[in-house]
PDB file of N, CA and C in Angstrom:
ATOM      1  N   ALA A   1     -10.084  15.377  -1.871  1.00 92.00           N
ATOM      2  CA  ALA A   1      -8.535  15.425  -2.331  1.00 92.00           C
ATOM      3  C   ALA A   1      -8.127  14.400  -3.383  1.00 92.00           C
ATOM      4  N   ASP A   2      -7.191  14.726  -4.182  1.00 95.00           N
ATOM      5  CA  ASP A   2      -6.736  14.121  -5.413  1.00 95.00           C
ATOM      6  C   ASP A   2      -5.728  13.154  -5.233  1.00 95.00           C
ATOM      7  N   VAL A   3      -4.847  13.438  -4.231  1.00 97.00           N
ATOM      8  CA  VAL A   3      -3.998  12.394  -3.751  1.00 97.00           C
ATOM      9  C   VAL A   3      -3.544  12.839  -2.286  1.00 97.00           C
ATOM     10  N   TYR A   4      -3.138  11.788  -1.466  1.00 98.00           N
ATOM     11  CA  TYR A   4      -2.627  12.066  -0.005  1.00 98.00           C
ATOM     12  C   TYR A   4      -1.096  11.992  -0.052  1.00 98.00           C
ATOM     13  N   LEU A   5      -0.449  13.032   0.261  1.00 97.00           N
ATOM     14  CA  LEU A   5       0.726  13.094   0.589  1.00 97.00           C
ATOM     15  C   LEU A   5       1.109  12.847   1.956  1.00 97.00           C
ATOM     16  N   LEU A   6       2.088  11.948   1.990  1.00 96.00           N
ATOM     17  CA  LEU A   6       2.661  11.279   3.314  1.00 96.00           C
ATOM     18  C   LEU A   6       4.201  11.366   3.166  1.00 96.00           C
ATOM     19  N   PRO A   7       4.787  12.599   3.446  1.00 96.00           N
ATOM     20  CA  PRO A   7       6.148  12.505   3.225  1.00 96.00           C
ATOM     21  C   PRO A   7       6.945  12.239   4.502  1.00 96.00           C
ATOM     22  N   THR A   8       6.629  11.168   5.231  1.00 95.00           N
ATOM     23  CA  THR A   8       7.411  10.821   6.552  1.00 95.00           C
ATOM     24  C   THR A   8       8.793  10.288   6.346  1.00 95.00           C
ATOM     25  N   VAL A   9       9.609  10.544   7.420  1.00 94.00           N
ATOM     26  CA  VAL A   9      10.837  10.037   7.198  1.00 94.00           C
ATOM     27  C   VAL A   9      10.830   8.630   8.585  1.00 94.00           C
ATOM     28  N   SER A  10       9.943   8.448   9.137  1.00 92.00           N
ATOM     29  CA  SER A  10       9.972   7.396   9.794  1.00 92.00           C
ATOM     30  C   SER A  10       8.281   7.339  10.473  1.00 92.00           C
ATOM     31  N   ASP A  11       7.882   5.924   9.927  1.00 88.00           N
ATOM     32  CA  ASP A  11       6.574   5.596  10.463  1.00 88.00           C
ATOM     33  C   ASP A  11       6.373   4.370  10.522  1.00 88.00           C
ATOM     34  N   GLY A  12       5.931   3.485  11.103  1.00 84.00           N
ATOM     35  CA  GLY A  12       6.023   1.935  11.223  1.00 84.00           C
ATOM     36  C   GLY A  12       5.116   1.411  10.154  1.00 84.00           C
ATOM     37  N   PHE A  13       3.802   2.135  10.171  1.00 87.00           N
ATOM     38  CA  PHE A  13       2.870   1.735   9.091  1.00 87.00           C
ATOM     39  C   PHE A  13       2.192   2.802   8.421  1.00 87.00           C
ATOM     40  N   ALA A  14       1.466   3.824   9.091  1.00 89.00           N
ATOM     41  CA  ALA A  14       0.850   4.951   8.892  1.00 89.00           C
ATOM     42  C   ALA A  14      -0.528   4.335   8.326  1.00 89.00           C
ATOM     43  N   ILE A  15      -1.490   4.017   9.275  1.00 92.00           N
ATOM     44  CA  ILE A  15      -2.679   3.519   8.923  1.00 92.00           C
ATOM     45  C   ILE A  15      -3.344   4.716   7.701  1.00 92.00           C
ATOM     46  N   THR A  16      -3.029   5.923   7.937  1.00 95.00           N
ATOM     47  CA  THR A  16      -3.715   6.819   7.205  1.00 95.00           C
ATOM     48  C   THR A  16      -3.582   6.734   5.555  1.00 95.00           C
ATOM     49  N   GLN A  17      -2.291   5.937   5.340  1.00 95.00           N
ATOM     50  CA  GLN A  17      -2.473   5.371   4.021  1.00 95.00           C
ATOM     51  C   GLN A  17      -3.853   4.903   3.296  1.00 95.00           C
ATOM     52  N   LEU A  18      -4.003   3.740   4.387  1.00 94.00           N
ATOM     53  CA  LEU A  18      -5.120   2.898   3.862  1.00 94.00           C
ATOM     54  C   LEU A  18      -6.343   3.616   4.065  1.00 94.00           C
ATOM     55  N   GLU A  19      -6.695   4.636   4.943  1.00 96.00           N
ATOM     56  CA  GLU A  19      -7.863   5.364   5.111  1.00 96.00           C
ATOM     57  C   GLU A  19      -8.000   6.115   3.800  1.00 96.00           C
ATOM     58  N   ALA A  20      -7.033   6.665   3.193  1.00 97.00           N
ATOM     59  CA  ALA A  20      -6.881   7.389   2.232  1.00 97.00           C
ATOM     60  C   ALA A  20      -7.489   6.574   0.916  1.00 97.00           C
ATOM     61  N   MET A  21      -6.493   5.499   0.828  1.00 97.00           N
ATOM     62  CA  MET A  21      -6.956   4.355  -0.297  1.00 97.00           C
ATOM     63  C   MET A  21      -8.339   3.752  -0.114  1.00 97.00           C
ATOM     64  N   SER A  22      -8.650   3.739   0.805  1.00 95.00           N
ATOM     65  CA  SER A  22     -10.240   3.021   0.734  1.00 95.00           C
ATOM     66  C   SER A  22     -11.138   3.957   0.490  1.00 95.00           C
ATOM     67  N   ARG A  23     -10.898   5.131   0.094  1.00 97.00           N
ATOM     68  CA  ARG A  23     -11.770   6.204  -0.218  1.00 97.00           C
ATOM     69  C   ARG A  23     -11.373   6.601  -1.812  1.00 97.00           C
ATOM     70  N   GLY A  24     -10.547   5.858  -2.278  1.00 97.00           N
ATOM     71  CA  GLY A  24     -10.255   6.004  -3.815  1.00 97.00           C
ATOM     72  C   GLY A  24      -8.985   7.288  -3.829  1.00 97.00           C
ATOM     73  N   VAL A  25      -8.471   7.688  -2.756  1.00 98.00           N
ATOM     74  CA  VAL A  25      -7.431   8.647  -2.805  1.00 98.00           C
ATOM     75  C   VAL A  25      -6.018   7.986  -3.059  1.00 98.00           C
ATOM     76  N   PRO A  26      -5.344   8.055  -3.989  1.00 98.00           N
ATOM     77  CA  PRO A  26      -4.092   7.821  -4.218  1.00 98.00           C
ATOM     78  C   PRO A  26      -3.109   8.187  -3.138  1.00 98.00           C
ATOM     79  N   VAL A  27      -2.019   7.736  -2.826  1.00 98.00           N
ATOM     80  CA  VAL A  27      -0.905   7.872  -1.921  1.00 98.00           C
ATOM     81  C   VAL A  27       0.398   8.265  -2.432  1.00 98.00           C
ATOM     82  N   VAL A  28       0.701   9.375  -2.086  1.00 98.00           N
ATOM     83  CA  VAL A  28       2.207   9.703  -2.533  1.00 98.00           C
ATOM     84  C   VAL A  28       2.982   9.513  -1.127  1.00 98.00           C
ATOM     85  N   ALA A  29       3.886   8.646  -0.987  1.00 97.00           N
ATOM     86  CA  ALA A  29       4.587   8.398   0.234  1.00 97.00           C
ATOM     87  C   ALA A  29       5.939   8.157  -0.016  1.00 97.00           C
ATOM     88  N   THR A  30       6.887   7.937   1.206  1.00 97.00           N
ATOM     89  CA  THR A  30       7.973   7.947   1.075  1.00 97.00           C
ATOM     90  C   THR A  30       8.248   6.225   1.523  1.00 97.00           C
ATOM     91  N   PRO A  31       9.480   5.594   1.296  1.00 95.00           N
ATOM     92  CA  PRO A  31       9.647   4.250   1.527  1.00 95.00           C
ATOM     93  C   PRO A  31       9.688   4.127   3.259  1.00 95.00           C
ATOM     94  N   HIS A  32       9.422   4.930   3.944  1.00 94.00           N
ATOM     95  CA  HIS A  32       9.750   4.880   5.502  1.00 94.00           C
ATOM     96  C   HIS A  32       8.042   4.890   6.074  1.00 94.00           C
ATOM     97  N   CYS A  33       7.026   4.147   5.582  1.00 89.00           N
ATOM     98  CA  CYS A  33       6.166   4.098   6.328  1.00 89.00           C
ATOM     99  C   CYS A  33       5.185   2.888   5.894  1.00 89.00           C
ATOM    100  N   GLY A  34       5.962   1.893   5.833  1.00 87.00           N
ATOM    101  CA  GLY A  34       5.438   0.401   5.545  1.00 87.00           C
ATOM    102  C   GLY A  34       4.931   0.491   4.151  1.00 87.00           C
ATOM    103  N   LYS A  35       5.047  -0.912   3.661  1.00 91.00           N
ATOM    104  CA  LYS A  35       4.663  -1.110   2.273  1.00 91.00           C
ATOM    105  C   LYS A  35       3.208  -1.215   2.039  1.00 91.00           C
ATOM    106  N   VAL A  36       2.922  -0.275   1.375  1.00 93.00           N
ATOM    107  CA  VAL A  36       1.260  -0.448   0.924  1.00 93.00           C
ATOM    108  C   VAL A  36       1.203   0.013  -0.354  1.00 93.00           C
ATOM    109  N   VAL A  37       1.794   1.189  -0.880  1.00 96.00           N
ATOM    110  CA  VAL A  37       1.773   1.984  -2.201  1.00 96.00           C
ATOM    111  C   VAL A  37       2.599   1.079  -2.968  1.00 96.00           C
ATOM    112  N   THR A  38       1.825   0.619  -4.130  1.00 96.00           N
ATOM    113  CA  THR A  38       2.794   0.073  -5.371  1.00 96.00           C
ATOM    114  C   THR A  38       3.262   1.113  -6.287  1.00 96.00           C
ATOM    115  N   GLU A  39       4.565   1.357  -6.464  1.00 97.00           N
ATOM    116  CA  GLU A  39       4.846   2.504  -7.231  1.00 97.00           C
ATOM    117  C   GLU A  39       4.569   2.414  -8.681  1.00 97.00           C
ATOM    118  N   GLY A  40       3.617   3.704  -8.993  1.00 96.00           N
ATOM    119  CA  GLY A  40       3.191   3.831 -10.413  1.00 96.00           C
ATOM    120  C   GLY A  40       1.723   2.972 -10.306  1.00 96.00           C
ATOM    121  N   GLU A  41       1.286   2.401  -9.332  1.00 97.00           N
ATOM    122  CA  GLU A  41      -0.078   1.726  -9.588  1.00 97.00           C
ATOM    123  C   GLU A  41      -1.119   2.246  -8.948  1.00 97.00           C
ATOM    124  N   ASP A  42      -0.844   2.485  -7.292  1.00 98.00           N
ATOM    125  CA  ASP A  42      -2.025   2.892  -6.784  1.00 98.00           C
ATOM    126  C   ASP A  42      -1.434   4.368  -6.026  1.00 98.00           C
ATOM    127  N   GLY A  43      -0.454   5.170  -6.504  1.00 98.00           N
ATOM    128  CA  GLY A  43       0.142   6.008  -5.987  1.00 98.00           C
ATOM    129  C   GLY A  43       1.681   6.193  -6.447  1.00 98.00           C
ATOM    130  N   ARG A  44       2.359   6.873  -5.727  1.00 98.00           N
ATOM    131  CA  ARG A  44       3.899   6.779  -5.928  1.00 98.00           C
ATOM    132  C   ARG A  44       4.859   7.002  -4.672  1.00 98.00           C
ATOM    133  N   ILE A  45       5.940   6.239  -4.801  1.00 97.00           N
ATOM    134  CA  ILE A  45       6.903   6.360  -3.708  1.00 97.00           C
ATOM    135  C   ILE A  45       8.196   7.420  -4.064  1.00 97.00           C
ATOM    136  N   VAL A  46       8.242   8.079  -3.322  1.00 98.00           N
ATOM    137  CA  VAL A  46       9.327   9.435  -3.414  1.00 98.00           C
ATOM    138  C   VAL A  46      10.250   9.182  -2.268  1.00 98.00           C
ATOM    139  N   PRO A  47      11.311   9.579  -2.593  1.00 97.00           N
ATOM    140  CA  PRO A  47      12.802   9.582  -1.477  1.00 97.00           C
ATOM    141  C   PRO A  47      12.194  10.434  -0.283  1.00 97.00           C
ATOM    142  N   ALA A  48      12.465  10.212   0.574  1.00 96.00           N
ATOM    143  CA  ALA A  48      12.371  10.895   1.894  1.00 96.00           C
ATOM    144  C   ALA A  48      13.079  12.160   1.905  1.00 96.00           C
ATOM    145  N   ARG A  49      13.166  13.227   2.335  1.00 97.00           N
ATOM    146  CA  ARG A  49      13.388  14.726   2.466  1.00 97.00           C
ATOM    147  C   ARG A  49      13.753  15.333   0.838  1.00 97.00           C
ATOM    148  N   ASP A  50      12.842  15.028   0.193  1.00 98.00           N
ATOM    149  CA  ASP A  50      13.257  15.433  -1.229  1.00 98.00           C
ATOM    150  C   ASP A  50      12.095  16.331  -1.762  1.00 98.00           C
ATOM    151  N   PRO A  51      12.219  17.398  -1.630  1.00 98.00           N
ATOM    152  CA  PRO A  51      10.911  18.366  -1.961  1.00 98.00           C
ATOM    153  C   PRO A  51      10.578  18.405  -3.455  1.00 98.00           C
ATOM    154  N   GLU A  52      11.878  18.374  -4.216  1.00 98.00           N
ATOM    155  CA  GLU A  52      11.630  18.321  -5.698  1.00 98.00           C
ATOM    156  C   GLU A  52      11.028  17.138  -6.354  1.00 98.00           C
ATOM    157  N   ALA A  53      11.377  15.971  -5.460  1.00 98.00           N
ATOM    158  CA  ALA A  53      10.503  14.681  -6.283  1.00 98.00           C
ATOM    159  C   ALA A  53       9.072  14.945  -5.658  1.00 98.00           C
ATOM    160  N   ILE A  54       8.737  15.296  -4.537  1.00 98.00           N
ATOM    161  CA  ILE A  54       7.430  15.415  -4.270  1.00 98.00           C
ATOM    162  C   ILE A  54       6.729  16.642  -5.304  1.00 98.00           C
ATOM    163  N   ALA A  55       7.295  17.696  -5.726  1.00 98.00           N
ATOM    164  CA  ALA A  55       6.824  18.468  -6.435  1.00 98.00           C
ATOM    165  C   ALA A  55       6.554  17.814  -7.987  1.00 98.00           C
ATOM    166  N   ARG A  56       7.493  17.184  -8.358  1.00 98.00           N
ATOM    167  CA  ARG A  56       7.452  16.465  -9.664  1.00 98.00           C
ATOM    168  C   ARG A  56       6.161  15.703  -9.472  1.00 98.00           C
ATOM    169  N   VAL A  57       5.799  14.983  -8.729  1.00 98.00           N
ATOM    170  CA  VAL A  57       5.097  13.919  -8.645  1.00 98.00           C
ATOM    171  C   VAL A  57       3.578  14.541  -8.438  1.00 98.00           C
ATOM    172  N   LEU A  58       3.589  15.618  -7.838  1.00 97.00           N
ATOM    173  CA  LEU A  58       2.292  16.570  -7.598  1.00 97.00           C
ATOM    174  C   LEU A  58       2.042  17.020  -8.982  1.00 97.00           C
ATOM    175  N   VAL A  59       2.950  17.785  -9.426  1.00 98.00           N
ATOM    176  CA  VAL A  59       2.719  18.416 -10.908  1.00 98.00           C
ATOM    177  C   VAL A  59       2.206  17.242 -11.667  1.00 98.00           C
ATOM    178  N   GLU A  60       2.974  16.031 -11.905  1.00 97.00           N
ATOM    179  CA  GLU A  60       2.333  14.883 -12.768  1.00 97.00           C
ATOM    180  C   GLU A  60       0.948  14.772 -12.374  1.00 97.00           C
ATOM    181  N   ALA A  61       0.579  14.580 -11.439  1.00 97.00           N
ATOM    182  CA  ALA A  61      -0.972  14.520 -11.014  1.00 97.00           C
ATOM    183  C   ALA A  61      -1.656  15.317 -11.457  1.00 97.00           C
ATOM    184  N   LEU A  62      -1.328  16.979 -11.054  1.00 97.00           N
ATOM    185  CA  LEU A  62      -2.098  17.883 -11.695  1.00 97.00           C
ATOM    186  C   LEU A  62      -2.339  17.720 -13.338  1.00 97.00           C
ATOM    187  N   GLU A  63      -1.193  17.630 -14.314  1.00 98.00           N
ATOM    188  CA  GLU A  63      -1.055  17.353 -15.532  1.00 98.00           C
ATOM    189  C   GLU A  63      -1.744  16.424 -16.169  1.00 98.00           C
ATOM    190  N   GLN A  64      -1.898  15.258 -15.243  1.00 97.00           N
ATOM    191  CA  GLN A  64      -2.516  13.981 -15.836  1.00 97.00           C
ATOM    192  C   GLN A  64      -3.665  13.424 -15.101  1.00 97.00           C
ATOM    193  N   PRO A  65      -4.507  14.188 -15.092  1.00 97.00           N
ATOM    194  CA  PRO A  65      -6.008  13.660 -14.226  1.00 97.00           C
ATOM    195  C   PRO A  65      -6.363  12.279 -14.316  1.00 97.00           C
ATOM    196  N   GLU A  66      -6.160  11.586 -15.789  1.00 98.00           N
ATOM    197  CA  GLU A  66      -6.264  10.409 -16.254  1.00 98.00           C
ATOM    198  C   GLU A  66      -5.531   9.313 -15.527  1.00 98.00           C
ATOM    199  N   LEU A  67      -4.283   9.601 -15.042  1.00 97.00           N
ATOM    200  CA  LEU A  67      -3.323   8.857 -14.319  1.00 97.00           C
ATOM    201  C   LEU A  67      -3.769   8.871 -13.012  1.00 97.00           C
ATOM    202  N   VAL A  68      -4.126   9.959 -12.125  1.00 98.00           N
ATOM    203  CA  VAL A  68      -4.856   9.894 -10.914  1.00 98.00           C
ATOM    204  C   VAL A  68      -6.294   9.192 -11.063  1.00 98.00           C
ATOM    205  N   ALA A  69      -7.003   9.094 -11.768  1.00 98.00           N
ATOM    206  CA  ALA A  69      -8.066   8.274 -12.061  1.00 98.00           C
ATOM    207  C   ALA A  69      -7.884   6.779 -11.992  1.00 98.00           C
ATOM    208  N   ARG A  70      -6.719   6.552 -12.642  1.00 98.00           N
ATOM    209  CA  ARG A  70      -6.251   4.959 -12.446  1.00 98.00           C
ATOM    210  C   ARG A  70      -5.802   4.634 -11.357  1.00 98.00           C
ATOM    211  N   TRP A  71      -4.798   5.414 -10.660  1.00 98.00           N
ATOM    212  CA  TRP A  71      -4.371   5.374  -9.485  1.00 98.00           C
ATOM    213  C   TRP A  71      -5.298   5.203  -8.164  1.00 98.00           C
ATOM    214  N   SER A  72      -6.666   6.052  -8.569  1.00 98.00           N
ATOM    215  CA  SER A  72      -7.666   6.049  -7.544  1.00 98.00           C
ATOM    216  C   SER A  72      -8.307   4.834  -7.669  1.00 98.00           C
ATOM    217  N   GLU A  73      -8.492   4.186  -8.862  1.00 97.00           N
ATOM    218  CA  GLU A  73      -9.157   2.989  -8.949  1.00 97.00           C
ATOM    219  C   GLU A  73      -8.356   1.591  -8.275  1.00 97.00           C
ATOM    220  N   ARG A  74      -7.418   1.739  -8.445  1.00 98.00           N
ATOM    221  CA  ARG A  74      -6.190   0.736  -8.068  1.00 98.00           C
ATOM    222  C   ARG A  74      -5.938   0.961  -6.415  1.00 98.00           C
ATOM    223  N   ALA A  75      -6.252   2.443  -5.915  1.00 98.00           N
ATOM    224  CA  ALA A  75      -5.875   2.546  -4.353  1.00 98.00           C
ATOM    225  C   ALA A  75      -7.148   1.790  -3.714  1.00 98.00           C
ATOM    226  N   ARG A  76      -8.302   1.853  -4.079  1.00 97.00           N
ATOM    227  CA  ARG A  76      -9.533   1.354  -3.688  1.00 97.00           C
ATOM    228  C   ARG A  76      -9.070  -0.387  -3.555  1.00 97.00           C
ATOM    229  N   ALA A  77      -8.812  -0.730  -4.383  1.00 96.00           N
ATOM    230  CA  ALA A  77      -8.534  -2.434  -4.919  1.00 96.00           C
ATOM    231  C   ALA A  77      -7.351  -2.938  -3.763  1.00 96.00           C
ATOM    232  N   THR A  78      -6.239  -1.893  -3.504  1.00 95.00           N
ATOM    233  CA  THR A  78      -5.401  -2.290  -2.760  1.00 95.00           C
ATOM    234  C   THR A  78      -5.801  -2.144  -1.292  1.00 95.00           C
ATOM    235  N   SER A  79      -6.683  -1.185  -0.922  1.00 94.00           N
ATOM    236  CA  SER A  79      -6.981  -1.096   0.411  1.00 94.00           C
ATOM    237  C   SER A  79      -7.856  -2.468   0.998  1.00 94.00           C
ATOM    238  N   ARG A  80      -8.608  -3.106  -0.015  1.00 91.00           N
ATOM    239  CA  ARG A  80      -9.204  -4.178   0.387  1.00 91.00           C
ATOM    240  C   ARG A  80      -8.337  -5.269   0.972  1.00 91.00           C
ATOM    241  N   ASN A  81      -6.963  -5.287   0.463  1.00 90.00           N
ATOM    242  CA  ASN A  81      -5.983  -6.219   0.913  1.00 90.00           C
ATOM    243  C   ASN A  81      -5.786  -6.121   2.303  1.00 90.00           C
ATOM    244  N   TYR A  82      -6.000  -5.190   3.131  1.00 88.00           N
ATOM    245  CA  TYR A  82      -5.621  -4.760   4.226  1.00 88.00           C
ATOM    246  C   TYR A  82      -7.118  -4.695   5.346  1.00 88.00           C
ATOM    247  N   GLY A  83      -8.111  -5.038   4.775  1.00 83.00           N
ATOM    248  CA  GLY A  83      -9.411  -5.013   5.594  1.00 83.00           C
ATOM    249  C   GLY A  83      -9.295  -6.399   6.711  1.00 83.00           C
ATOM    250  N   VAL A  84     -10.467  -6.129   7.434  1.00 85.00           N
ATOM    251  CA  VAL A  84     -10.758  -7.288   8.472  1.00 85.00           C
ATOM    252  C   VAL A  84     -10.947  -8.637   7.723  1.00 85.00           C
ATOM    253  N   ASP A  85     -11.541  -8.919   6.710  1.00 88.00           N
ATOM    254  CA  ASP A  85     -11.629  -9.958   6.189  1.00 88.00           C
ATOM    255  C   ASP A  85     -10.440 -10.486   5.383  1.00 88.00           C
ATOM    256  N   ALA A  86      -9.646  -9.834   4.781  1.00 84.00           N
ATOM    257  CA  ALA A  86      -8.165 -10.029   4.351  1.00 84.00           C
ATOM    258  C   ALA A  86      -7.366 -10.645   5.465  1.00 84.00           C
ATOM    259  N   TYR A  87      -7.185  -9.757   6.747  1.00 85.00           N
ATOM    260  CA  TYR A  87      -6.661 -10.244   7.756  1.00 85.00           C
ATOM    261  C   TYR A  87      -6.972 -11.604   8.212  1.00 85.00           C
ATOM    262  N   ALA A  88      -8.253 -11.987   8.128  1.00 90.00           N
ATOM    263  CA  ALA A  88      -8.801 -13.060   8.960  1.00 90.00           C
ATOM    264  C   ALA A  88      -8.397 -14.247   7.794  1.00 90.00           C
ATOM    265  N   ARG A  89      -8.298 -14.076   6.275  1.00 89.00           N
ATOM    266  CA  ARG A  89      -7.999 -15.085   5.590  1.00 89.00           C
ATOM    267  C   ARG A  89      -6.605 -15.336   5.778  1.00 89.00           C
ATOM    268  N   ASN A  90      -5.707 -14.146   5.992  1.00 86.00           N
ATOM    269  CA  ASN A  90      -4.265 -14.412   5.971  1.00 86.00           C
ATOM    270  C   ASN A  90      -3.826 -15.072   7.268  1.00 86.00           C
ATOM    271  N   LEU A  91      -4.730 -14.550   8.321  1.00 90.00           N
ATOM    272  CA  LEU A  91      -4.326 -15.501   9.719  1.00 90.00           C
ATOM    273  C   LEU A  91      -4.498 -17.007   9.322  1.00 90.00           C
ATOM    274  N   LEU A  92      -5.825 -17.299   9.113  1.00 91.00           N
ATOM    275  CA  LEU A  92      -6.257 -18.604   8.952  1.00 91.00           C
ATOM    276  C   LEU A  92      -5.203 -19.160   8.080  1.00 91.00           C
ATOM    277  N   SER A  93      -5.020 -19.023   6.990  1.00 91.00           N
ATOM    278  CA  SER A  93      -3.816 -19.467   6.064  1.00 91.00           C
ATOM    279  C   SER A  93      -2.554 -19.808   6.473  1.00 91.00           C
ATOM    280  N   GLU A  94      -1.822 -18.782   7.561  1.00 92.00           N
ATOM    281  CA  GLU A  94      -0.970 -19.085   8.127  1.00 92.00           C
ATOM    282  C   GLU A  94      -0.876 -20.183   9.246  1.00 92.00           C
ATOM    283  N   LEU A  95      -2.121 -20.022   9.848  1.00 91.00           N
ATOM    284  CA  LEU A  95      -2.414 -21.181  10.886  1.00 91.00           C
ATOM    285  C   LEU A  95      -2.267 -22.543  10.489  1.00 91.00           C
ATOM    286  N   GLU A  96      -2.807 -22.595   9.132  1.00 92.00           N
ATOM    287  CA  GLU A  96      -3.004 -23.781   8.483  1.00 92.00           C
ATOM    288  C   GLU A  96      -1.426 -24.428   8.183  1.00 92.00           C
ATOM    289  N   ARG A  97      -0.998 -23.490   7.455  1.00 91.00           N
ATOM    290  CA  ARG A  97       0.630 -23.452   7.235  1.00 91.00           C
ATOM    291  C   ARG A  97       1.299 -24.165   8.328  1.00 91.00           C
ATOM    292  N   VAL A  98       1.272 -23.379   9.516  1.00 90.00           N
ATOM    293  CA  VAL A  98       2.302 -23.651  10.692  1.00 90.00           C
ATOM    294  C   VAL A  98       1.557 -25.226  11.284  1.00 90.00           C
ATOM    295  N   LEU A  99       0.103 -25.406  11.281  1.00 89.00           N
ATOM    296  CA  LEU A  99      -0.325 -26.642  11.846  1.00 89.00           C
ATOM    297  C   LEU A  99      -0.149 -27.977  10.930  1.00 89.00           C
ATOM    298  N   GLY A 100      -0.213 -27.421   9.582  1.00 87.00           N
ATOM    299  CA  GLY A 100       0.480 -28.513   8.773  1.00 87.00           C
ATOM    300  C   GLY A 100       1.731 -29.058   8.914  1.00 87.00           C
ATOM    301  N   ALA A 101       2.735 -27.893   8.981  1.00 82.00           N
ATOM    302  CA  ALA A 101       4.147 -28.009   9.343  1.00 82.00           C
ATOM    303  C   ALA A 101       4.332 -28.923  10.606  1.00 82.00           C
ATOM    304  N   ALA A 102       3.871 -28.639  11.729  1.00 79.00           N
ATOM    305  CA  ALA A 102       3.725 -29.317  12.958  1.00 79.00           C
ATOM    306  C   ALA A 102       3.252 -30.928  13.023  1.00 79.00           C
ATOM    307  N   ALA A 103       2.243 -30.876  12.048  1.00 79.00           N
ATOM    308  CA  ALA A 103       1.841 -32.298  12.083  1.00 79.00           C
ATOM    309  C   ALA A 103       2.601 -33.163  11.357  1.00 79.00           C
ATOM    310  N   VAL A 104       3.479 -32.724  10.080  1.00 79.00           N
ATOM    311  CA  VAL A 104       4.289 -33.300   9.431  1.00 79.00           C
ATOM    312  C   VAL A 104       5.532 -33.625  10.352  1.00 79.00           C
ATOM    313  N   ALA A 105       5.914 -32.678  11.048  1.00 81.00           N
ATOM    314  CA  ALA A 105       7.167 -32.909  11.827  1.00 81.00           C
ATOM    315  C   ALA A 105       6.929 -33.840  13.080  1.00 81.00           C
ATOM    316  N   ALA A 106       5.559 -33.880  13.397  1.00 82.00           N
ATOM    317  CA  ALA A 106       5.271 -34.973  14.389  1.00 82.00           C
ATOM    318  C   ALA A 106       5.119 -36.277  13.964  1.00 82.00           C
ATOM    319  N   ASN A 107       4.768 -36.451  12.876  1.00 83.00           N
ATOM    320  CA  ASN A 107       4.498 -37.742  12.287  1.00 83.00           C
ATOM    321  C   ASN A 107       5.343 -37.986  10.971  1.00 83.00           C
ATOM    322  N   PRO A 108       6.645 -38.214  11.023  1.00 78.00           N
ATOM    323  CA  PRO A 108       7.577 -38.079  10.004  1.00 78.00           C
ATOM    324  C   PRO A 108       7.253 -39.506   9.046  1.00 78.00           C
ATOM    325  N   ALA A 109       7.297 -39.216   7.775  1.00 75.00           N
ATOM    326  CA  ALA A 109       7.121 -40.444   6.711  1.00 75.00           C
ATOM    327  C   ALA A 109       8.202 -41.569   7.185  1.00 75.00           C
ATOM    328  N   PRO A 110       7.839 -42.745   7.311  1.00 73.00           N
ATOM    329  CA  PRO A 110       8.946 -43.886   7.210  1.00 73.00           C
ATOM    330  C   PRO A 110      10.020 -43.767   6.228  1.00 73.00           C
ATOM    331  N   ALA A 111      11.075 -44.019   6.518  1.00 68.00           N
ATOM    332  CA  ALA A 111      12.250 -44.079   5.544  1.00 68.00           C
ATOM    333  C   ALA A 111      12.334 -45.317   4.738  1.00 68.00           C
TER     334      ALA A 111
END
C-alpha cells in the first residue's frame, strides 16, 4: 500500500494507524481516531465526512511520490513512539514524576 486511509467518524484510537505506520505506510485519517498522525509529516488529517478532501489527498499522493516517500520515512519513526519500549519509558518517567511530587509533599521544606 502507498497510504492507509482511515476516514472514521468515531474511533477511540485505531491501532491500525500504528500497524500501517510501523510498515512505513503513511496514514490519511480524520481527527476522530486518536492523535497519531502529524499533519503533513507522516500522513494527512482530513475532515470527517468529506470525500472531496480525501480525494484531494489521494490525488496529491499519486502525483507526488516523493512526498509519500517522506511521509513513509516519518511514519516509521512515529510508530516507534508507541512501541512497548516507549510505553515503558513513558510509564517510568510518569511514576518518577508522581513519586517525586509525593515525596516533596510529604517532606515540605522548612519555611
